[in-house]
Short mmCIF file of C-alpha atoms in Angstrom, two decimals:
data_model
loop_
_atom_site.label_atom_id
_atom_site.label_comp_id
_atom_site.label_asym_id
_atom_site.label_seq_id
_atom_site.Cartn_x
_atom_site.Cartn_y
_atom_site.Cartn_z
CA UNK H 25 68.50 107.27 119.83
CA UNK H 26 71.68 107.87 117.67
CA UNK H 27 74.70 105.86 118.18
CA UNK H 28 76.32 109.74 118.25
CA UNK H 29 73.87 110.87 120.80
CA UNK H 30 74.96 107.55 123.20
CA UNK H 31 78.35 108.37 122.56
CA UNK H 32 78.40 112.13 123.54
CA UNK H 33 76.64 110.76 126.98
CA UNK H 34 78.86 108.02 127.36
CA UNK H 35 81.92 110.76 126.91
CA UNK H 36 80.10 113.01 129.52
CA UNK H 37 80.76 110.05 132.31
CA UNK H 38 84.41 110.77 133.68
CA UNK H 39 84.77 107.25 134.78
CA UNK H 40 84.21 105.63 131.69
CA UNK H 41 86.20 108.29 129.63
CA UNK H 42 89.27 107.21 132.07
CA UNK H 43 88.39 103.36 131.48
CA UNK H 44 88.03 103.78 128.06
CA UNK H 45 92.19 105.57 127.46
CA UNK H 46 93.11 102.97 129.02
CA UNK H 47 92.04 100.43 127.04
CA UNK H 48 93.10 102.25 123.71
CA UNK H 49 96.34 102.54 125.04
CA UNK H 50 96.31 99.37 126.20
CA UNK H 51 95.76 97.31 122.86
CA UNK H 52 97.58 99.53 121.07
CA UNK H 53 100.23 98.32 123.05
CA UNK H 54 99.02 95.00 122.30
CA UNK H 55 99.01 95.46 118.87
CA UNK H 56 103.22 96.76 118.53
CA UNK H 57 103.52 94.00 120.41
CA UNK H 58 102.24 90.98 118.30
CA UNK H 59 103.46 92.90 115.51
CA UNK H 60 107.28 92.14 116.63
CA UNK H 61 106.29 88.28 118.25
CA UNK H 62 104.86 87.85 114.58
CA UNK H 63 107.37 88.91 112.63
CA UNK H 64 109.91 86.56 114.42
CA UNK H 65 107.45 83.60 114.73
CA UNK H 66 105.91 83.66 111.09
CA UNK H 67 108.37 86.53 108.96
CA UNK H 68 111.21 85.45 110.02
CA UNK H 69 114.07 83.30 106.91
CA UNK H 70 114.45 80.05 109.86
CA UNK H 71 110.50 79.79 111.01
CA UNK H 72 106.83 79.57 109.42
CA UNK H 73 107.76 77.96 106.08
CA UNK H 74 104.62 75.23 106.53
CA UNK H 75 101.09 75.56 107.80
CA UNK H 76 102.93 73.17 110.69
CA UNK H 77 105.38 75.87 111.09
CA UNK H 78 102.57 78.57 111.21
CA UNK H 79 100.21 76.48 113.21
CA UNK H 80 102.98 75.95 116.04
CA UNK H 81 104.06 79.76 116.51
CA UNK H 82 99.96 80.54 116.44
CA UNK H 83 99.14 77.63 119.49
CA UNK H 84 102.13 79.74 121.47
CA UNK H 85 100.71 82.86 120.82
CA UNK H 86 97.23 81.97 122.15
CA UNK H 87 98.24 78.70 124.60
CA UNK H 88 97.78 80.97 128.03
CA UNK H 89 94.61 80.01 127.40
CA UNK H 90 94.90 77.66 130.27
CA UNK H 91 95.23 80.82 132.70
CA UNK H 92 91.83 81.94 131.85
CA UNK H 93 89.37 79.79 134.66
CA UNK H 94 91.98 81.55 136.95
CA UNK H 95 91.55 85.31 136.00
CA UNK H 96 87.47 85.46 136.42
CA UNK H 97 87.69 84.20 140.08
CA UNK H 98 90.58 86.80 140.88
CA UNK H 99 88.47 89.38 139.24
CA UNK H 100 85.48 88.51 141.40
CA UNK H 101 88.00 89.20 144.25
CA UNK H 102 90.23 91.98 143.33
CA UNK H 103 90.14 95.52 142.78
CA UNK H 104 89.83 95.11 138.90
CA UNK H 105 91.42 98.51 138.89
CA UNK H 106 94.18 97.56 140.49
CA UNK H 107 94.83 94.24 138.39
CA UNK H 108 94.88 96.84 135.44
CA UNK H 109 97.82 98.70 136.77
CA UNK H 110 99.87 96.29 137.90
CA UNK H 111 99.14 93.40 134.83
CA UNK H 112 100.51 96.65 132.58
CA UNK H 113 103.53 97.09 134.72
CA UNK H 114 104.61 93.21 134.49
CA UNK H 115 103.59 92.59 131.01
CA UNK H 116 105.27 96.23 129.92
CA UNK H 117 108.65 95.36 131.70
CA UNK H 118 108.46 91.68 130.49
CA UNK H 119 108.23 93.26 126.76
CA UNK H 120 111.26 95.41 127.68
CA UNK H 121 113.34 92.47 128.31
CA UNK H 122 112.04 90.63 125.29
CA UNK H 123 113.36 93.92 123.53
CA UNK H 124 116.26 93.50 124.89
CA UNK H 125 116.90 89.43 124.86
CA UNK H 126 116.06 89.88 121.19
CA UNK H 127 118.52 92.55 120.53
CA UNK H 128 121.38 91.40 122.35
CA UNK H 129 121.34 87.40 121.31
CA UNK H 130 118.48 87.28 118.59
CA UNK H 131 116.89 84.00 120.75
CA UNK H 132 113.11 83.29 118.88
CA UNK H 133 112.38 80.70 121.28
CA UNK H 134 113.75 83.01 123.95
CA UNK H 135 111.33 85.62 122.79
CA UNK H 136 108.86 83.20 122.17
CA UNK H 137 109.00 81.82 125.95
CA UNK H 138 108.82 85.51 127.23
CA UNK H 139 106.04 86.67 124.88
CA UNK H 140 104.06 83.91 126.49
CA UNK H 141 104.27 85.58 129.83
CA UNK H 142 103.25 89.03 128.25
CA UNK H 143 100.35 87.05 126.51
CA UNK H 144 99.14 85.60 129.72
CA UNK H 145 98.88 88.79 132.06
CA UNK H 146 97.12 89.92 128.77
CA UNK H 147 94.11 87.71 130.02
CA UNK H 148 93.94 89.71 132.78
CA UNK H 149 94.13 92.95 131.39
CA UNK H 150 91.21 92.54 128.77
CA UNK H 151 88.41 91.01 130.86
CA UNK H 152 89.25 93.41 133.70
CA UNK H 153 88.40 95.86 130.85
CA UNK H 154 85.18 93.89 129.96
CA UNK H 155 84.34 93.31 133.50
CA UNK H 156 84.71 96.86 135.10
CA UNK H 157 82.74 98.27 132.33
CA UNK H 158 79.09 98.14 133.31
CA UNK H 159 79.37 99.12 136.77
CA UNK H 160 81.31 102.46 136.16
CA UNK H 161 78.27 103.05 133.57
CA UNK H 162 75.68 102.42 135.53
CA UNK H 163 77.50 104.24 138.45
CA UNK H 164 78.21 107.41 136.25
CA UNK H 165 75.24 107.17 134.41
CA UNK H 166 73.13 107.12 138.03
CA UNK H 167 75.40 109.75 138.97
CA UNK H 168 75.03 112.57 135.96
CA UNK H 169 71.59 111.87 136.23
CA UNK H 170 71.33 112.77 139.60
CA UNK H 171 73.06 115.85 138.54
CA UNK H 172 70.87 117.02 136.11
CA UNK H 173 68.12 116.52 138.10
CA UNK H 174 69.11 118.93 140.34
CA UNK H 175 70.70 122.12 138.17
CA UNK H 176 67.11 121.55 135.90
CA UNK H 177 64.66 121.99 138.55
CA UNK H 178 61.48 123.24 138.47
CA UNK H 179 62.25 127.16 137.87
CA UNK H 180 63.94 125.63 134.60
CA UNK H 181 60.75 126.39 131.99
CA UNK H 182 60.62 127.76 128.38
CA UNK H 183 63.81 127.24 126.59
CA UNK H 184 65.43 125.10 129.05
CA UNK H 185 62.33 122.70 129.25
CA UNK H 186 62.56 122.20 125.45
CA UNK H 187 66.30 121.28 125.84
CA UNK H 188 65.76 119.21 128.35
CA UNK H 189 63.16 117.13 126.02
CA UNK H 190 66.24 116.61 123.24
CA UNK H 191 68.73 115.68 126.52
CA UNK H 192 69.51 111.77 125.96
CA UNK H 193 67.84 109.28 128.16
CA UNK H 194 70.63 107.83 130.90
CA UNK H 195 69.84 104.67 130.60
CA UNK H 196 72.24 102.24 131.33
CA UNK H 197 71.75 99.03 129.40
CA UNK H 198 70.75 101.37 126.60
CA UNK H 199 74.22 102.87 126.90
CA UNK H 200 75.95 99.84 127.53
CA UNK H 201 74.76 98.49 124.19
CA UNK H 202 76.57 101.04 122.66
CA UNK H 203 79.64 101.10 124.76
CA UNK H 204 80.21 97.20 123.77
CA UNK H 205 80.01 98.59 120.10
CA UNK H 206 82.01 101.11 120.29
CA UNK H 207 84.79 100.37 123.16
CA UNK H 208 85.93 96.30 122.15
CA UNK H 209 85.92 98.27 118.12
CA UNK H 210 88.01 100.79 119.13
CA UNK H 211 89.99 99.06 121.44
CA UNK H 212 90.29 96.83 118.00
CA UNK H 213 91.02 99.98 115.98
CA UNK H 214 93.58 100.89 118.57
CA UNK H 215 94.94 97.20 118.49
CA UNK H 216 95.28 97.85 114.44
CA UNK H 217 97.30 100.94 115.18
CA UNK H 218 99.68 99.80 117.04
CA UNK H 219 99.92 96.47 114.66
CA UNK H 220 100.38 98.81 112.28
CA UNK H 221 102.53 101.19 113.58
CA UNK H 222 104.81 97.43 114.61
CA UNK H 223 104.65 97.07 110.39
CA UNK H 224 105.94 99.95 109.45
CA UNK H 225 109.07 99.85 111.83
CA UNK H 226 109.84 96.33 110.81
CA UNK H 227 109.59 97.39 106.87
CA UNK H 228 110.82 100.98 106.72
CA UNK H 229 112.64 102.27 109.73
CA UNK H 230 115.03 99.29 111.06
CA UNK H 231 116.36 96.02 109.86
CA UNK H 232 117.60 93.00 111.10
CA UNK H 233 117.56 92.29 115.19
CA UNK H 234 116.87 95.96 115.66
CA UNK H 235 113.73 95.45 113.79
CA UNK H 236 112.01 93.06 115.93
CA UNK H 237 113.29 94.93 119.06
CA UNK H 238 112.00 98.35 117.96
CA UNK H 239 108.80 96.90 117.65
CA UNK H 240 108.82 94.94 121.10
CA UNK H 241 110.16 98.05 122.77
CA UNK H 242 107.24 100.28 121.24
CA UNK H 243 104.89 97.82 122.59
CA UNK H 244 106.21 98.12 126.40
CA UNK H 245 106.28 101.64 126.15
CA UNK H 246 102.64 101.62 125.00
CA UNK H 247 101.74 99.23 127.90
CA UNK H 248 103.20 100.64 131.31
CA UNK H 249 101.83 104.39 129.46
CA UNK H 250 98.24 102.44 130.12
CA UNK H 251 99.95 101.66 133.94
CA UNK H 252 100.16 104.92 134.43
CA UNK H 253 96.87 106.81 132.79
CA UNK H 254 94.97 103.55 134.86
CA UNK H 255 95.98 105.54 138.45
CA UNK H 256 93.33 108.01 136.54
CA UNK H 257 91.11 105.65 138.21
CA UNK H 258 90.30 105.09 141.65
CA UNK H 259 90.77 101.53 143.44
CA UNK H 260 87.68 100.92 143.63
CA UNK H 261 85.99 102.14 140.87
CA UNK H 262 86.32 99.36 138.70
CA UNK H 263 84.54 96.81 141.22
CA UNK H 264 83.46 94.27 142.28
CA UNK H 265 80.95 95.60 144.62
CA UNK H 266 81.03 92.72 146.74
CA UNK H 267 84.46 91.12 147.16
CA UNK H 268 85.04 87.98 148.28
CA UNK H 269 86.22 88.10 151.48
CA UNK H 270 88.36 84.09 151.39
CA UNK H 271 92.12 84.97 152.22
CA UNK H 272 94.08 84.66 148.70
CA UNK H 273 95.57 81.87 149.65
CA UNK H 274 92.63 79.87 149.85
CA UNK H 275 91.45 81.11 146.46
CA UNK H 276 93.06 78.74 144.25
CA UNK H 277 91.37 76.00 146.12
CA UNK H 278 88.10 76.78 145.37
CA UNK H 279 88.92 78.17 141.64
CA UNK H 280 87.58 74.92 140.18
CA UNK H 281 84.24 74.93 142.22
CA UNK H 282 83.89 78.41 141.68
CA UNK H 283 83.75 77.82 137.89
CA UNK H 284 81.97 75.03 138.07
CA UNK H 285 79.12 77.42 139.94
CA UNK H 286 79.74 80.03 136.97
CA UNK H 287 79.38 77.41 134.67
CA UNK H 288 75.61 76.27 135.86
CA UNK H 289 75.06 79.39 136.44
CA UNK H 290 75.64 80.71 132.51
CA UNK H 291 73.96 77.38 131.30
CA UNK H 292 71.08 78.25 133.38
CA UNK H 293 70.79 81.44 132.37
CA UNK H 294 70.60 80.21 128.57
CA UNK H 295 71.03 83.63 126.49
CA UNK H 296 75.20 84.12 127.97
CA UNK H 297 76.20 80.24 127.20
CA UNK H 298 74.30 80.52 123.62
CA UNK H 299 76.20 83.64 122.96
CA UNK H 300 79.93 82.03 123.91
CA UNK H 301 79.02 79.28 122.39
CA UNK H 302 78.57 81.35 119.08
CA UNK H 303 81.61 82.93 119.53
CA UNK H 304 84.10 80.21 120.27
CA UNK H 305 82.36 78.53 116.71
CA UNK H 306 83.20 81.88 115.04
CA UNK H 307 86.56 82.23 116.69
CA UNK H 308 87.75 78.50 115.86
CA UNK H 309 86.34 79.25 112.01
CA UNK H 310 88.16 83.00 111.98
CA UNK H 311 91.70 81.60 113.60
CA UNK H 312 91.60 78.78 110.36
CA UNK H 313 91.34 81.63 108.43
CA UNK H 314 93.94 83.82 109.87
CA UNK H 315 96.76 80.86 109.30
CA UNK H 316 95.33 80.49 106.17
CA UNK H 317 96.16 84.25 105.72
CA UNK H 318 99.67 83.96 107.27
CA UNK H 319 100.68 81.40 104.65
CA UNK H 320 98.86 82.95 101.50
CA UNK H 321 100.98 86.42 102.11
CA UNK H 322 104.25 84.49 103.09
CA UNK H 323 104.31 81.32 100.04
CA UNK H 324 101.52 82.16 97.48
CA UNK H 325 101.41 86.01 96.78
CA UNK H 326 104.85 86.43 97.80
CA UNK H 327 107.21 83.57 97.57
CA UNK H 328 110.69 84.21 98.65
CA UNK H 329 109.80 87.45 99.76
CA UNK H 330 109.52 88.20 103.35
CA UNK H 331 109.17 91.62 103.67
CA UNK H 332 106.58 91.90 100.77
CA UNK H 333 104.69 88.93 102.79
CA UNK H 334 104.69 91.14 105.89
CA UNK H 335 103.33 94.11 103.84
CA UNK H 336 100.65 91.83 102.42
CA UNK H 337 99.33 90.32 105.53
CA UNK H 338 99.41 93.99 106.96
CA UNK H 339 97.30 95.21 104.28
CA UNK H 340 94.80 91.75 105.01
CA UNK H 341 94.56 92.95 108.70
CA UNK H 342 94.02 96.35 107.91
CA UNK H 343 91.26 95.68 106.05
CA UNK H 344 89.68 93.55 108.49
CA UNK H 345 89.95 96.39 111.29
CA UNK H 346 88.40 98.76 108.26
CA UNK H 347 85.29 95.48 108.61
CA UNK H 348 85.35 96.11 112.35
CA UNK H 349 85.22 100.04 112.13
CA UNK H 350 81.78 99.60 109.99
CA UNK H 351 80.94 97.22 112.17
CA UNK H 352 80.37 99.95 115.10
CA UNK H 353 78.59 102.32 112.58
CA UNK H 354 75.75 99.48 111.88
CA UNK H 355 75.50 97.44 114.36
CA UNK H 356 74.35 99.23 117.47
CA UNK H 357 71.05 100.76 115.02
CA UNK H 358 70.39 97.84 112.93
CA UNK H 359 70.48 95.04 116.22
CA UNK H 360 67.99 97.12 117.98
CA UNK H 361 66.02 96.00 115.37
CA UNK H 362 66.63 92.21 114.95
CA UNK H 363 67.42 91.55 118.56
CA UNK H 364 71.05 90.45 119.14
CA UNK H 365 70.76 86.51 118.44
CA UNK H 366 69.41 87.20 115.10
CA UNK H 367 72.18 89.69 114.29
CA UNK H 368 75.10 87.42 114.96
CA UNK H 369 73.26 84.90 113.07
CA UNK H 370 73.42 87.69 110.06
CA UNK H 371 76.75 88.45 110.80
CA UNK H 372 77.89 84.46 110.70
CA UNK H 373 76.17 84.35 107.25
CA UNK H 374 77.93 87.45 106.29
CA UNK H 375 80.87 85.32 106.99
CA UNK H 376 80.11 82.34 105.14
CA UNK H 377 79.41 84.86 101.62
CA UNK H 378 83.02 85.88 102.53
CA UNK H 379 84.33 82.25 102.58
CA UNK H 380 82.57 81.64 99.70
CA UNK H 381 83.80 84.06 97.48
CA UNK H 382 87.32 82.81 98.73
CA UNK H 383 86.68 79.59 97.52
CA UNK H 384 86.30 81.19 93.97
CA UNK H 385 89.51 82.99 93.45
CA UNK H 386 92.53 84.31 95.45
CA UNK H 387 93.33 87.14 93.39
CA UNK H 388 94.85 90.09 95.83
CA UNK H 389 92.12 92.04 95.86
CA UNK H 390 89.70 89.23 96.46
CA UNK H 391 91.51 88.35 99.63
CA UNK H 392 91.54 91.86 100.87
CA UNK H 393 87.61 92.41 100.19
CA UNK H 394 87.12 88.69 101.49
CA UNK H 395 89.10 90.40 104.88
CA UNK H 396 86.68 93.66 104.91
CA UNK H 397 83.25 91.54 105.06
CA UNK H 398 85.46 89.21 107.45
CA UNK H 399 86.04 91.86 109.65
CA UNK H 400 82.46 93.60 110.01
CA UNK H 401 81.09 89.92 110.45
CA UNK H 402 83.29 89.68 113.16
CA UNK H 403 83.41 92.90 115.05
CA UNK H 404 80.13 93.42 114.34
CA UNK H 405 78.83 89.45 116.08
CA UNK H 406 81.28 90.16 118.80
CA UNK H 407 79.39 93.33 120.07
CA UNK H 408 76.25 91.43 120.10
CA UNK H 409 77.42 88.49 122.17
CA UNK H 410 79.41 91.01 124.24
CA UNK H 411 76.02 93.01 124.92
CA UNK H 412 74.44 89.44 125.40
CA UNK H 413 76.82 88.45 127.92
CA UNK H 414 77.45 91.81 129.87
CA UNK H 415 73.30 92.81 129.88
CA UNK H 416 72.27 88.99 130.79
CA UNK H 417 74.88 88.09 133.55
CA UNK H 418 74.66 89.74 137.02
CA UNK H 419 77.62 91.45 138.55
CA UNK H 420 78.79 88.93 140.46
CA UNK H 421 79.35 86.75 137.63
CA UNK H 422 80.44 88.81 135.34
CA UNK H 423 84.27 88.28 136.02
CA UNK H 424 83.34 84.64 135.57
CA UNK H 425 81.36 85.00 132.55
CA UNK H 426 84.19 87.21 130.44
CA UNK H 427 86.90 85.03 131.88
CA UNK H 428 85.03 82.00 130.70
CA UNK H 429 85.01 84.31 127.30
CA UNK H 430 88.59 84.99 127.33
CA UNK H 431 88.91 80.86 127.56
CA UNK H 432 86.49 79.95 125.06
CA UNK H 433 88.11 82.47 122.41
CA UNK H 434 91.75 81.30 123.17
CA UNK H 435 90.92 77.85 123.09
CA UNK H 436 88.96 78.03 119.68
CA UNK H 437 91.71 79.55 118.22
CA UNK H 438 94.86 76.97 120.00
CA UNK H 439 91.82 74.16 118.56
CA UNK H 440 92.11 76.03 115.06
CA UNK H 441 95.63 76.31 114.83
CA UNK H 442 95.67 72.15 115.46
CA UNK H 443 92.95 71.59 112.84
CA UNK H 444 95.08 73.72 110.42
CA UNK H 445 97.95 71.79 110.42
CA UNK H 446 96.70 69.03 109.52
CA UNK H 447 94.09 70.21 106.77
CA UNK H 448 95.56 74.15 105.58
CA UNK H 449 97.76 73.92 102.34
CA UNK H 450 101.51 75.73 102.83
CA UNK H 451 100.35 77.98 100.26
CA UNK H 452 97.30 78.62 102.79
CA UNK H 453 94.42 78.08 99.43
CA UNK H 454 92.34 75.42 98.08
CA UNK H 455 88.80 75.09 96.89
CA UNK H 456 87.68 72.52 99.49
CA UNK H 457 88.91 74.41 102.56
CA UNK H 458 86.98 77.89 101.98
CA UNK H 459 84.10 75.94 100.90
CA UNK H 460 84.10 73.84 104.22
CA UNK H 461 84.65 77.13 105.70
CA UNK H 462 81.28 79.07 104.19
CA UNK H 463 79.62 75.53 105.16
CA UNK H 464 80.61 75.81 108.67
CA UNK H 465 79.68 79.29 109.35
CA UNK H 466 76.50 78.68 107.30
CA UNK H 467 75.44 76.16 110.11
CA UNK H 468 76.48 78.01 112.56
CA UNK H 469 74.29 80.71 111.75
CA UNK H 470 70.92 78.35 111.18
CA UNK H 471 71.87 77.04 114.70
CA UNK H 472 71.85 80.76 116.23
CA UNK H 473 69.04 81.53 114.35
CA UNK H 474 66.74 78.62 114.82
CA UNK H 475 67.69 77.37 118.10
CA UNK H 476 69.24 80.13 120.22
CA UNK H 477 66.87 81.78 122.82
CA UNK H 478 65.76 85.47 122.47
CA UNK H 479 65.63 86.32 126.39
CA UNK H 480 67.46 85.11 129.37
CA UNK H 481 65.90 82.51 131.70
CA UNK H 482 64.63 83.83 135.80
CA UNK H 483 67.22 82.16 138.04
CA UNK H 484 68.22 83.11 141.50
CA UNK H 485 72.28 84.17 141.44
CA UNK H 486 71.95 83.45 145.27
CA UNK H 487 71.21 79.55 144.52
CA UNK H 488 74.64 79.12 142.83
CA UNK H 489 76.70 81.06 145.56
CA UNK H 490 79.54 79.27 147.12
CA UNK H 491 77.50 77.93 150.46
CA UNK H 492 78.77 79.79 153.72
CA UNK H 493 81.08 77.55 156.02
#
């Protein structure tokens, strides 16, 4: 079946159409918003000079890490729907004031401080996304199907029975494959807009403070639009099916034995700890990279010139989100075919070609078409290990299992931005380092390839349930 033909079903199911606005809008939001925390953290004449400097404003950027063995457990608990509206509403009005504060006394640190609150109920936001997602398929999917069923009844013949043979199969975890291609991308794509959008104000329509607090202020108008189009939804819609029923109160005392549960339970299951393992290697390898990126447009192809720097590291990410649009073109055909272990373990060699031909040369235009295979290795392993983790983990986990993913990729990246500063040149290149790099995602990919199992092990979710008192 046709990634086309999965999409025109999965755009027939109301509840997933609604779901999937408001992630667009969402991470678009996102996007205009690290655009502006960027350009005062790493574009900015008094910051980001030194992969130390770099490496600093990236660990604040990704630090609310530590919030992330919180958000599955809440997840588990609340309306996910709910923590959708209201996690836009805080984050959108905590932009505002960063708008504002960076108008009104131009305070980076200030901005800094606040974008770490916005960056935090930004854990919440994305694997409430992740989490809701394959229970409003399967619901809506169960649902059309029951429709059909009964407008094509039996005095349906002729004509209508020969339609009905070309009608797409409802199949959930068929249509979930492609959903985790195509939503994450184009929530990705949608991210890139919005980053994008945050470019061009800061280079062509404002200047100065006003710069970084048009973009800010496009971000928060972005993010409490997703508030609003989330109502779309109804409470419970988004799951979980079976709360917990512990007063709130009592939840933070049994976060840590609640994750520990997750944790067995993931390990046990095999295939969903193999595939975040993957991705926190991938993520730790890709953040190295980004800094690396960061300081090649800022000292090496641009010295001295920020707003050429900004223009050049634009034109880097916008070729890795072109990587991660042909990513969800390929990868939901061609992984049918090798299984989804042995496509991220293509996809991690795909990397290490890219690293590779780094090593060689950074002409411009070898940077930018080292960023395109980048970004399909990347988008394009994601999707697997997101279809690995959502398909192998049952729904009571699955809060657990994405916020466990949410930790994992914010604390490979906070690990990377540490290793950088102590190994990434200020001008961001050298020989050794993208050769260690196509070395390291080399052996990640033998690992995955050799060593990573093909189908999840039989385990009883009951057996790691919290125990009744």
């Amino acid at each position: 079946m046709s990634v086309l033909s999965d999409l025109r079903t999965l755009l027939r199911l109301p509840g997933f159409r609604r779901l999937f606005t408001v992630r667009l809008v969402s991470q678009a939001g996102d996007g205009a918003f690290q655009a502006g925390l960027a350009a005062v953290l790493f574009f900015s004449p008094e910051n980001a000079g030194t992969a130390a400097d770099v490496a600093g404003g990236f660990a604040i950027m990704f630090a609310p890490f530590v919030f992330a063995p919180f958000v599955g457990v809440m997840l588990d608990r609340w309306r996910r729907r709910q923590v959708l509206l209201w996690a836009n509403i805080a984050r959108g009005l905590v932009t505002a004031f960063a708008a504002l504060a960076m108008l009104l006394w131009g305070g980076t640190w200030v901005v800094a401080a606040i974008g770490l609150v916005a960056l935090s109920l930004n854990r919440f936001i994305l694997s409430g996304l992740s989490a809701g997602q394959p229970l409003i398929i399967e619901t809506d999917a169960n649902a059309l199907r029951a429709q059909l069923a009964c407008s094509g009844g039996e005095e349906k013949a002729g004509a209508d029975e020969q339609s009905k043979q070309h009608e797409p199969p409802l199949d959930g975890r068929e249509l979930l494959l492609t959903a985790n291609a195509i939503v994450p991308t184009m929530g990705t794509g949608a991210y890139g807009v919005g980053l994008g959008v945050g470019v061009f104000l800061a280079l062509f329509v404002t200047e100065g403070r006003g710069r970084d607090a048009a973009v800010l202020a496009l971000g928060a108008i972005l993010m409490l639009a997703a508030a609003t189009l989330a109502l779309r939804l109804r409470p419970t819609q988004l799951g979980p099916e079976h709360p917990a029923t512990t007063p709130i109160r009592d939840d933070i005392a049994v976060v840590l034995s609640d994750m520990g549960r997750g944790a067995r339970y993931l390990m046990d299951r095999r295939t969903p700890a193999q595939g975040l393992a993957a991705m926190a290697a991938h993520r730790f390898l890709f953040g190295i990279v980004f800094i690396a990126a960061i300081l090649i447009s800022r000292n090496l192809l641009n010295p001295g010139d920020l707003d050429a720097g900004i223009a050049t590291f634009g034109a880097i990410m916008g070729m890795i989100g072109v990587g991660g649009g042909i990513a969800v073109v390929i990868t939901p055909t061609l992984s049918r075919y090798t299984g989804p272990q042995v496509w991220v373990a293509l996809m991690l060699s795909l990397a290490a070609a890219s690293q590779a031909l780094l090593a060689l040369s950074y002409a411009r235009w070898v940077i930018l078409a080292c960023a395109l295979l980048l970004g399909t290795a990347a988008q394009a392993a994601k999707i697997a290990v997101d279809t690995i983790v959502a398909k192998d983990t049952h729904d009571e986990f699955r809060g657990r299992a994405f916020a466990f993913y949410d930790l994992l990729f914010n604390a490979a990246f906070t690990g990377a931005a540490v290793f950088a500063a102590f190994t990434v040149p200020d001008t961001g290149w050298s020989h050794i380092l993208f050769w260690g790099m196509a070395a390291a995602y080399l052996g990640a990919a033998a690992l995955v390839y050799f060593r990573a199992t093909r189908t999840p092990a039989e385990i009883d979710p009951a057996a790691y349930t919290a125990p009744t008192p």
